Coordinates of C-alpha atoms in Angstrom, one line a residue:
Chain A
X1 CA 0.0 0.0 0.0
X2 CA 2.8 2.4 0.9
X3 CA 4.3 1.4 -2.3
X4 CA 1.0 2.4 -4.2
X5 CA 1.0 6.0 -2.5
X6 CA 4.8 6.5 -3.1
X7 CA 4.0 5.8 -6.8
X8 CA 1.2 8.4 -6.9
X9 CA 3.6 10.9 -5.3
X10 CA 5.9 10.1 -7.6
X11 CA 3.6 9.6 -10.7
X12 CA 2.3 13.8 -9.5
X13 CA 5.9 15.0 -9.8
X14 CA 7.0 13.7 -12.9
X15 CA 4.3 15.0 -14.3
X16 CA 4.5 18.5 -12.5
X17 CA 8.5 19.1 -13.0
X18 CA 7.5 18.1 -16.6
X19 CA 9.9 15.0 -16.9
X20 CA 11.6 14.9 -20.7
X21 CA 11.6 11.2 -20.8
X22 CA 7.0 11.4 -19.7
X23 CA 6.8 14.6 -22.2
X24 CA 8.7 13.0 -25.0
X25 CA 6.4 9.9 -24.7
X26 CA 3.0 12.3 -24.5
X27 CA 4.6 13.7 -27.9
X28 CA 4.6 11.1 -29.5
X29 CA 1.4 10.1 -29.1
X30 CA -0.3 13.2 -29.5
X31 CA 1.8 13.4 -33.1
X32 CA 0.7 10.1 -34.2
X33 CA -3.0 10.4 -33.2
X34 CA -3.4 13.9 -34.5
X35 CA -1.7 12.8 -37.8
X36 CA -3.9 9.8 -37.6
X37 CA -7.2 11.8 -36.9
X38 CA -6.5 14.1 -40.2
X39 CA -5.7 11.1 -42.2
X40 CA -8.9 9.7 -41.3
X41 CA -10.4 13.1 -42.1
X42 CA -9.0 13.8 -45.3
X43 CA -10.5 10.1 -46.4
X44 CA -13.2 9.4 -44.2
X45 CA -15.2 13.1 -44.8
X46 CA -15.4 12.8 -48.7
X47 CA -16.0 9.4 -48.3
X48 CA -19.2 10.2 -45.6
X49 CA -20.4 12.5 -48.1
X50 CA -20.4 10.4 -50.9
X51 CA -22.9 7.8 -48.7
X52 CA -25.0 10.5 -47.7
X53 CA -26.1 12.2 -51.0
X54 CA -25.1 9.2 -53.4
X55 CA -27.7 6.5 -54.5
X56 CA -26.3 3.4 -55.9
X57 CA -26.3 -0.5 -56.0
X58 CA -24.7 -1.9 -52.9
X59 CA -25.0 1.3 -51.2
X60 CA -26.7 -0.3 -47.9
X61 CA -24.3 -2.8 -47.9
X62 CA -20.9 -0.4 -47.6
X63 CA -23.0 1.6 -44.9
X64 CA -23.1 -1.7 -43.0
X65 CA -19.5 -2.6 -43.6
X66 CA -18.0 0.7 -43.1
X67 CA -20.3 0.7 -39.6
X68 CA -19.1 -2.6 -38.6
X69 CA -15.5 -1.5 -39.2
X70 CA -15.9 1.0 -36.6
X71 CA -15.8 -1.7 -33.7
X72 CA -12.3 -3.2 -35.7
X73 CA -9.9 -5.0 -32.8
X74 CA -7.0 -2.9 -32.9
X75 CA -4.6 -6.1 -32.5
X76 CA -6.2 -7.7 -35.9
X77 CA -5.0 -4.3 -37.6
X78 CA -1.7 -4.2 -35.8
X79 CA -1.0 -7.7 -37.6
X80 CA -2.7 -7.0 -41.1
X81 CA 0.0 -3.7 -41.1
X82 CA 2.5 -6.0 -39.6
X83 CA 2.3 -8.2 -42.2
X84 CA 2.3 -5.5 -45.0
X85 CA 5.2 -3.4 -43.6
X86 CA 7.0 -6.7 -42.7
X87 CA 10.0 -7.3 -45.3
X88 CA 7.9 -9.5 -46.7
X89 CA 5.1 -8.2 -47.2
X90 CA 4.0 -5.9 -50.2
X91 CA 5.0 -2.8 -48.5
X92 CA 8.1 -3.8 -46.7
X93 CA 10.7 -1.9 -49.1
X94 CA 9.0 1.1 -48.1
X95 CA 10.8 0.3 -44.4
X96 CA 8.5 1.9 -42.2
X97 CA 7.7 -1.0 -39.8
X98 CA 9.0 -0.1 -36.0
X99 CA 8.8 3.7 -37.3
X100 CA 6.0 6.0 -36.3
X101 CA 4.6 6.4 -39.7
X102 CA 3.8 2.8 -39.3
X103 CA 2.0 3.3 -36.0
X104 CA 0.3 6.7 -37.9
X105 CA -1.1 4.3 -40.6
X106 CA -2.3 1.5 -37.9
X107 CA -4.3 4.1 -36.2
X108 CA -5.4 5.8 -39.6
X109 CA -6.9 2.4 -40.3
X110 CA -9.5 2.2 -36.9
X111 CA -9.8 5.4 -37.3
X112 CA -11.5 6.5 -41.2
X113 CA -14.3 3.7 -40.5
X114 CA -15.4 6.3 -37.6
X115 CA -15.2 9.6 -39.0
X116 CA -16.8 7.7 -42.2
X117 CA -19.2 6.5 -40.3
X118 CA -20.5 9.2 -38.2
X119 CA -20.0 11.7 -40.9
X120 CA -22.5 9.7 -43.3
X121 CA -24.9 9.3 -40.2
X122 CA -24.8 13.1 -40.0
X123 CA -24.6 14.4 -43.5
X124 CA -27.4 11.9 -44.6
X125 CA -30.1 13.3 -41.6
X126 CA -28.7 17.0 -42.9
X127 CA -29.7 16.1 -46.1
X128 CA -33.0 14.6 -45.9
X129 CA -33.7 17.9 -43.7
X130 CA -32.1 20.3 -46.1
X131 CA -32.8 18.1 -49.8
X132 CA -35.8 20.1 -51.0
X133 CA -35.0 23.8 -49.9
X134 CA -31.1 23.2 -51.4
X135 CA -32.9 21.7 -54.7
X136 CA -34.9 25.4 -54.5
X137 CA -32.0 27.3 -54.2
X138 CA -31.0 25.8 -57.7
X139 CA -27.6 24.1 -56.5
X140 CA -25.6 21.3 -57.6
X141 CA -24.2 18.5 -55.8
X142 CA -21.3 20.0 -54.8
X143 CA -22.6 23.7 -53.8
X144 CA -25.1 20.9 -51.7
X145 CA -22.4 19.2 -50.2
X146 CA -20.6 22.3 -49.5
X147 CA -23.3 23.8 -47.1
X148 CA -24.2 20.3 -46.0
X149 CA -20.2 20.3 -44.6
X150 CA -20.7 23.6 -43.1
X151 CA -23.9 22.7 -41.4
X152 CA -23.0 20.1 -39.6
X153 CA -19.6 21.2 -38.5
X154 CA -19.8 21.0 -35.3
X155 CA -21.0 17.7 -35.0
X156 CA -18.4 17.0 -37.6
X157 CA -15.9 18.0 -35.2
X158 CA -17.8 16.0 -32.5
X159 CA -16.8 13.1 -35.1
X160 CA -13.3 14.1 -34.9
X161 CA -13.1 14.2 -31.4
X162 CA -14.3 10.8 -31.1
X163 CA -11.6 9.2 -33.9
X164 CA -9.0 11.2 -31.6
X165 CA -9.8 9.2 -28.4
X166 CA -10.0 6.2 -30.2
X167 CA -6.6 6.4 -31.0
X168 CA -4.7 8.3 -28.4
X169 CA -6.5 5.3 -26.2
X170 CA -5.4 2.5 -28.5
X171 CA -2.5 0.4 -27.4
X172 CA -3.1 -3.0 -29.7
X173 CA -1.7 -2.1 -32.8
X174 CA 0.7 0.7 -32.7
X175 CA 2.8 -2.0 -30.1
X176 CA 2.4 -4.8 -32.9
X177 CA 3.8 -1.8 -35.6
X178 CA 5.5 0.6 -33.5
X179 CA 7.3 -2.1 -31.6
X180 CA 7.5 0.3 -28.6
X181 CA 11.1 0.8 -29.1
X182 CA 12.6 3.2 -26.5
X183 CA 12.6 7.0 -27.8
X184 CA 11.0 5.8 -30.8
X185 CA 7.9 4.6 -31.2
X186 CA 7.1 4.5 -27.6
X187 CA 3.4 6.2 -26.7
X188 CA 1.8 6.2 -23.8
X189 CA -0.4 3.1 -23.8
X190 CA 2.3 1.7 -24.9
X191 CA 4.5 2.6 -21.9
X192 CA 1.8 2.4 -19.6
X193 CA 1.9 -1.3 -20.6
X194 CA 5.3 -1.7 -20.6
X195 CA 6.1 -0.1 -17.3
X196 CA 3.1 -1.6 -14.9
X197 CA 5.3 -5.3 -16.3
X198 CA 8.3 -4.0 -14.9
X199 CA 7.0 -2.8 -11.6
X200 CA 8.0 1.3 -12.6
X201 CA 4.3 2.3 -11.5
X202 CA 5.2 6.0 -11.0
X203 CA 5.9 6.3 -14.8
X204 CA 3.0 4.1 -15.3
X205 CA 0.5 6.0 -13.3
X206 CA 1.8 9.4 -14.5
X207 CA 1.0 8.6 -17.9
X208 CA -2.4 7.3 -16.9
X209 CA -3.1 10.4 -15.2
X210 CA -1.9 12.5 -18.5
X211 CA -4.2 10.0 -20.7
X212 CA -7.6 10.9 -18.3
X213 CA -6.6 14.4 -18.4
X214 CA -6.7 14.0 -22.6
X215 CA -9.8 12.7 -22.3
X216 CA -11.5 14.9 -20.2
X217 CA -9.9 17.4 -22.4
X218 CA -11.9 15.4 -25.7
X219 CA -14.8 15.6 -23.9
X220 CA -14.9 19.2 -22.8
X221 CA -14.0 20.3 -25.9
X222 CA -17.1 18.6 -27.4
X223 CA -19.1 20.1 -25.0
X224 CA -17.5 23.7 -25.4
X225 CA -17.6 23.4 -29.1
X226 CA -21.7 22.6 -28.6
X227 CA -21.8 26.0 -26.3
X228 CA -19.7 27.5 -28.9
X229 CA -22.0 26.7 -31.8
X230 CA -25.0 28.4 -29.8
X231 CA -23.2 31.6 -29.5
X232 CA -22.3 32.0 -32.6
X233 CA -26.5 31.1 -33.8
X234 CA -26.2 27.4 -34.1
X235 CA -28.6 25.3 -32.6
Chain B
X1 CA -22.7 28.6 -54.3
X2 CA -20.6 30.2 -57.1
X3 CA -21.7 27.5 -59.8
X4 CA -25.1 29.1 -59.1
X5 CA -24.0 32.8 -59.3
X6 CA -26.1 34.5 -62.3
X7 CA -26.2 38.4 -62.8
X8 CA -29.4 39.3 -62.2
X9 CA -30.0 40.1 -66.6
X10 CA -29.1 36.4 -66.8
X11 CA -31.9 35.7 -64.2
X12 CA -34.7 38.0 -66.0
X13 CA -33.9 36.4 -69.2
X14 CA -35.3 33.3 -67.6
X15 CA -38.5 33.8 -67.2
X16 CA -40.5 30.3 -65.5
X17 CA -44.4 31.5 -65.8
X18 CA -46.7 30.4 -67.4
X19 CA -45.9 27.1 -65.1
X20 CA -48.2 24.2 -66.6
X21 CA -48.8 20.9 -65.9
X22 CA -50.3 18.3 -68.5
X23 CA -51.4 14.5 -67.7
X24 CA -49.9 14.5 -64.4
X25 CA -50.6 11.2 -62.7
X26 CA -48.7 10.0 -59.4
X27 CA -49.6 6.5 -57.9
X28 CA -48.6 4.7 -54.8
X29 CA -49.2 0.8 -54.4
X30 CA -52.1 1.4 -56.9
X31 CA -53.4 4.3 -55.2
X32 CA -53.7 7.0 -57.8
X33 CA -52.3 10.1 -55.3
X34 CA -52.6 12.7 -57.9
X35 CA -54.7 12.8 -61.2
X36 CA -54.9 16.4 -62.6
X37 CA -55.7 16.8 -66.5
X38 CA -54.3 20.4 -67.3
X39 CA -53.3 23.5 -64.9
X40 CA -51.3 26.6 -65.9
X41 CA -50.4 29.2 -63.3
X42 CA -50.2 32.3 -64.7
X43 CA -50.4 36.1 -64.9
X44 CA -50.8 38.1 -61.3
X45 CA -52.4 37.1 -58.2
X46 CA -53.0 34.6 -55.2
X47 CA -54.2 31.1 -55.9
X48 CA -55.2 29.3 -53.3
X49 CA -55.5 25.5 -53.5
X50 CA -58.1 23.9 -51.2
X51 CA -59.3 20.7 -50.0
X52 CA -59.3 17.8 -47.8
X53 CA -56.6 15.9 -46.4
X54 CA -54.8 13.9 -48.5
X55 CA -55.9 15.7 -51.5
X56 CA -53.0 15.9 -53.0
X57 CA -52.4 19.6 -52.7
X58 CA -49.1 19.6 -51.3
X59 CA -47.8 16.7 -53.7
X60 CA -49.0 19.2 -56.5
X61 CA -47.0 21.8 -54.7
X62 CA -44.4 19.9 -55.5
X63 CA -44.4 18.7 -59.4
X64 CA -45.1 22.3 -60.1
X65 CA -41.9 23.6 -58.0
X66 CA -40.2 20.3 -59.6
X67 CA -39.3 18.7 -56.5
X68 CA -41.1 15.3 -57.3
X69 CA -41.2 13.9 -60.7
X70 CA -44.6 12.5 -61.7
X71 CA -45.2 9.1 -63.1
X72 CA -47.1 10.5 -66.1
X73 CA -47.2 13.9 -67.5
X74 CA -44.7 16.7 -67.5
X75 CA -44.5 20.2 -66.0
X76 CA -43.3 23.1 -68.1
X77 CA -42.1 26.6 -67.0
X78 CA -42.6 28.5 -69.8
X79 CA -43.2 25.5 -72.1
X80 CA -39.0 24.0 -70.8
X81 CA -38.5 21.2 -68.3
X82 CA -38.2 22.6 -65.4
X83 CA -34.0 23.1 -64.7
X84 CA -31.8 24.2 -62.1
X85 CA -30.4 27.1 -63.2
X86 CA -34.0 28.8 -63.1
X87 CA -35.1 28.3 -59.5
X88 CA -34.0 31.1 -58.4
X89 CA -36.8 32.5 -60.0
X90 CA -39.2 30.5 -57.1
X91 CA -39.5 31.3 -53.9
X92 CA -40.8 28.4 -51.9
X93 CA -42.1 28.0 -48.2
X94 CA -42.8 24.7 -46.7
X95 CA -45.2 23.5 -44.0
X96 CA -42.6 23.1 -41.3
X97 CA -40.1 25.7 -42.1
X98 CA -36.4 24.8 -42.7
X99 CA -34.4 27.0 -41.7
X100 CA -29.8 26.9 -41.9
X101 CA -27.9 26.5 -38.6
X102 CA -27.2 30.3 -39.1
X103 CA -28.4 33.6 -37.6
X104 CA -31.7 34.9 -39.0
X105 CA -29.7 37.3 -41.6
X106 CA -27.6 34.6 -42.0
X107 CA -30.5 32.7 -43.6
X108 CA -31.5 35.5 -46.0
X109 CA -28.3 36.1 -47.2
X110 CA -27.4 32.7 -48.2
X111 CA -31.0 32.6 -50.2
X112 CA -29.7 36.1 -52.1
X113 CA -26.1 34.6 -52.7
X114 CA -27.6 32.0 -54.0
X115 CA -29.2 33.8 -56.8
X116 CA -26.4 35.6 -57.2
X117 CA -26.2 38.6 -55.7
X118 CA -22.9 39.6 -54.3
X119 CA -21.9 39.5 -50.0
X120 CA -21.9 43.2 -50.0
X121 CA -25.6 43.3 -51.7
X122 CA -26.4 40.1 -50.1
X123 CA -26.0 41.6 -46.9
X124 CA -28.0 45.1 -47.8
X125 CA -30.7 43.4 -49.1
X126 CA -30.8 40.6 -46.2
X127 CA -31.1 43.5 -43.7
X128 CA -33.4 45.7 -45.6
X129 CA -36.0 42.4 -46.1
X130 CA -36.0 41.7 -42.2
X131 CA -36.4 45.4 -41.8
X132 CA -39.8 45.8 -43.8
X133 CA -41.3 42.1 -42.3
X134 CA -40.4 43.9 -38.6
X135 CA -37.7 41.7 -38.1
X136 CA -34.4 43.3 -37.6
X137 CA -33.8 43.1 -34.2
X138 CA -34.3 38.9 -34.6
X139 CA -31.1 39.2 -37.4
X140 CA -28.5 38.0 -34.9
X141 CA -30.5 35.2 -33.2
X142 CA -30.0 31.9 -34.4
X143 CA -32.7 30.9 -37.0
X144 CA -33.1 27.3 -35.1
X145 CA -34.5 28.5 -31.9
X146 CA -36.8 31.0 -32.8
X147 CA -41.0 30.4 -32.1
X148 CA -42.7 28.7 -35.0
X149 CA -44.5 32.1 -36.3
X150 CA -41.0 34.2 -36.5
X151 CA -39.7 30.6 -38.2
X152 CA -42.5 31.0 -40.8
X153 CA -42.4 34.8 -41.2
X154 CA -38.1 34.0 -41.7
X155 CA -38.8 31.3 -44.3
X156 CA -40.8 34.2 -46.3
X157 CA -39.0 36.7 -45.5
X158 CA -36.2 34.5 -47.5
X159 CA -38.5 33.4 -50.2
X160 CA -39.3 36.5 -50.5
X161 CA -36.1 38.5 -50.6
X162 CA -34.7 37.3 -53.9
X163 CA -37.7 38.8 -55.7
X164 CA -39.3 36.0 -57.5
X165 CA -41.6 35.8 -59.9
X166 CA -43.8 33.0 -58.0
X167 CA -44.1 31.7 -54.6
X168 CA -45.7 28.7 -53.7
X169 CA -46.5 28.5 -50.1
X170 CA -47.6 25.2 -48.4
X171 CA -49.8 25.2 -45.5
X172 CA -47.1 28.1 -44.2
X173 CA -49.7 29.6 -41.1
X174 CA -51.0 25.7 -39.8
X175 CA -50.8 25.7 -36.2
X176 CA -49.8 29.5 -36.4
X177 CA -51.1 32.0 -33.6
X178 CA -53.6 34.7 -35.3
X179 CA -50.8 37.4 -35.1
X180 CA -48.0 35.5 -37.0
X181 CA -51.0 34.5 -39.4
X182 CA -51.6 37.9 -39.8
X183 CA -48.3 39.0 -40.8
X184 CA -47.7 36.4 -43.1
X185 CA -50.9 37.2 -44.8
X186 CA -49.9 41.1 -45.3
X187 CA -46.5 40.1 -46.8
X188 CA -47.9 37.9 -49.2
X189 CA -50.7 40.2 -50.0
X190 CA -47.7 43.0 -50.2
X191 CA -45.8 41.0 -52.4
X192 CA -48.7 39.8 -54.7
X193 CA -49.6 43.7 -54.7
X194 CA -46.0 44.3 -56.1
X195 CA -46.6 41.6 -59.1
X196 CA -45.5 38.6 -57.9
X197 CA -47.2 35.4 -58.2
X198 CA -48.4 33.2 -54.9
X199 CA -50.1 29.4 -54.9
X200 CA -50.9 28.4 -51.9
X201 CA -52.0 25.6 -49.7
X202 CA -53.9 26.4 -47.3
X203 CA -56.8 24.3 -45.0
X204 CA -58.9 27.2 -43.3
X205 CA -61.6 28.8 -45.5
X206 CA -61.7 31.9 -44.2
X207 CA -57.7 32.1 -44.9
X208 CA -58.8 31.5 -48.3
X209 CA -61.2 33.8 -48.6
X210 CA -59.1 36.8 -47.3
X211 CA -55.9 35.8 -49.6
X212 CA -57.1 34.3 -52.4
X213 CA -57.9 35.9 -56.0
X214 CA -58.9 32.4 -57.0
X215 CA -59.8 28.9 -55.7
X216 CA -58.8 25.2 -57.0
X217 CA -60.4 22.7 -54.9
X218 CA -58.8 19.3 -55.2
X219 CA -60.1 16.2 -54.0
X220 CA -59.1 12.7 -54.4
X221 CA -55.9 14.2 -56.0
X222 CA -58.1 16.0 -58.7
X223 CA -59.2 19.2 -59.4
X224 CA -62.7 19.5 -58.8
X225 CA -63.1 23.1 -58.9
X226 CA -61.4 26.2 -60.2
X227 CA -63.0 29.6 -59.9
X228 CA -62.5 33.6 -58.7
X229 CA -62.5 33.6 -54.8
X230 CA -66.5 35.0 -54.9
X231 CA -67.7 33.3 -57.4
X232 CA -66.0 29.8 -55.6
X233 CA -67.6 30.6 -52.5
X234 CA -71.4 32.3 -53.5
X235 CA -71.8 30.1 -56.7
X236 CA -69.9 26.7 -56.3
X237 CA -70.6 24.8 -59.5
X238 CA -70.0 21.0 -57.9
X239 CA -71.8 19.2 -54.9
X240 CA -68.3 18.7 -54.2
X241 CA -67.5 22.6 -53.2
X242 CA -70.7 23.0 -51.9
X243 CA -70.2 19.8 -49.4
X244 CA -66.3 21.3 -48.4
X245 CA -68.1 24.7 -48.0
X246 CA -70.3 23.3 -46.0
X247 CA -68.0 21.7 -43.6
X248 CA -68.8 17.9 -45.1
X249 CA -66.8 16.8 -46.8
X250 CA -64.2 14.0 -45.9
X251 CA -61.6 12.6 -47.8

């Protein structure tokens, strides 16, 4: 027990005095998930939109799959990227494996199904609402989609923020890919992991504390950007 | 938005009345929704279609302003298909207004930019609109949570700000206090005064007789009757007026 409260004490300083080796790690991992998150934007967003306003055979049947991909086990993508960054697989030239761009790609991967996903959910019920009174207004698909975006961007951010904790939380794949080499691909889930096996619960616990704080931090700044869109008319 | 930017000479050389339909048939699981032979909405006034629920007033609302396609038939504005590049000569306003996550200016200026005028004119016209409905000191509220009447009186005040040659207005004062029906009356009666062109759907007679230059009653998705607003209501020429005059008649 004395041992517990020692590591709390000592988990509160590191992170207080700011301890390179904790803030290097919280780096890390805030570079690969925000690189991840606007991966998943750039693809996931145009390919929401597309599902929302397009009509075509097989439609309902990528809205299911791309759905169901949101609940993909991180460890099952960690191997599928293992095996195509491996040096035998189709992308191991590239030599990215045990690099960060590797664990940057794992995470882009569990991510785009949920930005796709929420972003279609969203656009779609904007469109049914708006449809008619756009069609009025004489515009084409694109001026549609355009104010569509802009309509629902705050729950499009919502969307975001929800991708970002997804993978700022993930530890399964980016240890498969990222290898959690030391002052290299080491994040804190990662470490967490690592260090609670070796007994350093300090380090442990002070990353843990950084990681709630993050997502406290997600969530607040959903609920700000909500109080945010009613001050500036949206509601 | 820019696609649809047209100087307003583009837009006057695009004239959309006479609107006409011909034939027009809709059917659902072999229930014939909508049968109408001929109608042509032309020249100046208010026309106010009539008749019980399910009608099919609103659905032909909707083949006129080309939102729905019919299964038979065609509509014409100005003997063309109906095409994109001339709605901004309609102003429409729905049942159950829909209004952009924007402020109440917000709303009108988008409508203006999307006929083309420019943000600077956008703006002046936005503001000058909401000043003559009584509405100026709403411009900054969010259009979302205002009461349903100022939500209705917004929606025409944005059909009505890009100046178009017809309106068509759908059941736009159901469930509306008697002051917000008011107002929406006078600006459609202002804007019919200033030449422009208004069908609209409406359930309450006396509505009807206040707005209306003429009457189309429909029933069972056809046009029963179609007369001046007087002559509808002193000298209806079916059992089928008389009976909806009356208060009898059911769909």
């Amino acid at each position: 027990m004395q041992d517990f409260a020692a590591s709390f004490f000592e988990a509160f300083r590191l992170v207080i005095s700011l301890d390179p080796d904790l803030l290097e790690v919280v780096w890390l991992s805030m570079r690969v998930s925000l690189s991840a998150v606007v991966m998943a934007a750039l693809v996931g967003f145009p390919v929401g939109a597309f599902l929302a306003v397009a009509r075509f055979p097989g439609r309902g049947l990528l809205v299911v799959t791309i759905s169901a991909l949101m609940g993909l086990p991180p460890v099952v993508v960690g191997l599928v990227v293992y095996m195509l960054l491996s040096s035998a697989g189709v992308l191991g030239p590239l030599q990215l494996l045990y690099t960060p761009t590797a664990m940057i790609i794992a995470q882009t991967i569990l991510v785009t199904p949920i930005v796709a996903a929420l972003a279609r959910q969203t656009l779609e019920d904007l469109h049914d609402e708006y449809r008619d009174q756009l069609v009025l207004y004489g515009l084409g698909n694109l001026a549609q989609l355009k104010t569509l975006l802009w309509e629902g961007r705050y729950s499009l951010l919502t969307t975001l923020l929800a991708g970002f904790g997804r993978a700022v939380a993930e530890v399964g794949a980016v240890i498969i890919v990222g290898g959690n080499i030391n002052h290299v691909t080491r994040v804190m889930t990662t470490t967490i992991a690592l260090e609670t096996s070796k007994g350093n619960l300090a380090l442990a616990l002070g990353l843990g504390f950084i990681l709630v704080t993050i997502a406290f931090a997600v969530n607040a700044l959903v609920f700000m950007s909500r109080a945010a869109a009613v001050r500036h008319a949206y509601a | 938005m820019r696609e649809n930017l047209l100087s307003a000479v583009q837009r006057q050389a695009m004239p959309v009345l006479p609107v006409t339909g011909a034939d027009l048939k809709v059917s659902r699981k072999g229930r014939v929704l909508l049968d109408v032979d001929n109608i042509e909405i032309a020249g100046h006034g208010t026309t106010v279609i009539v008749g019980p629920n399910g009608a099919g007033k609103s659905l032909l609302l909707n083949l006129l302003a080309g939102l729905r396609q019919p299964d038979r038939g065609n509509v014409r504005w100005n003997g063309t298909p109906p095409s994109r590049s001339r709605y901004c000569r309609f102003g429409m306003v729905l049942q159950h207004a829909v209004l952009l996550r924007r402020s109440v200016k917000a709303n009108v200026e988008y409508a203006l930019r999307a006929v083309g005028h420019s943000r600077n004119e956008a703006r002046r016209r936005a503001e000058a609109s909401l000043g003559e409905a009584g509405m100026e000191r709403l411009a900054h509220a969010s259009a979302r949570v205002l009461s349903g009447g100022e939500r209705q009186r917004l929606a025409l005040v944005r059909a009505l700000a890009t100046h178009p040659d017809l309106v068509f207005l759908d059941e736009p004062t159901s469930s509306l206090d008697p002051a917000s029906v008011m107002a929406i009356e006078t600006m459609v009666q202002d804007a019919s005064v200033k030449g422009m062109r208004a069908v609209m759907v409406a359930h309450d007679l006396a509505q009807a007789k206040r707005v209306a230059d003429e009457i189309i009653l429909m029933h069972h998705g056809r046009i029963v009757e179609r007369a001046a607003t007087d002559d509808f209501f002193q000298r209806p020429q079916s059992e089928t007026a008389e009976a909806f005059i009356a208060g009898r008649l059911l769909i």
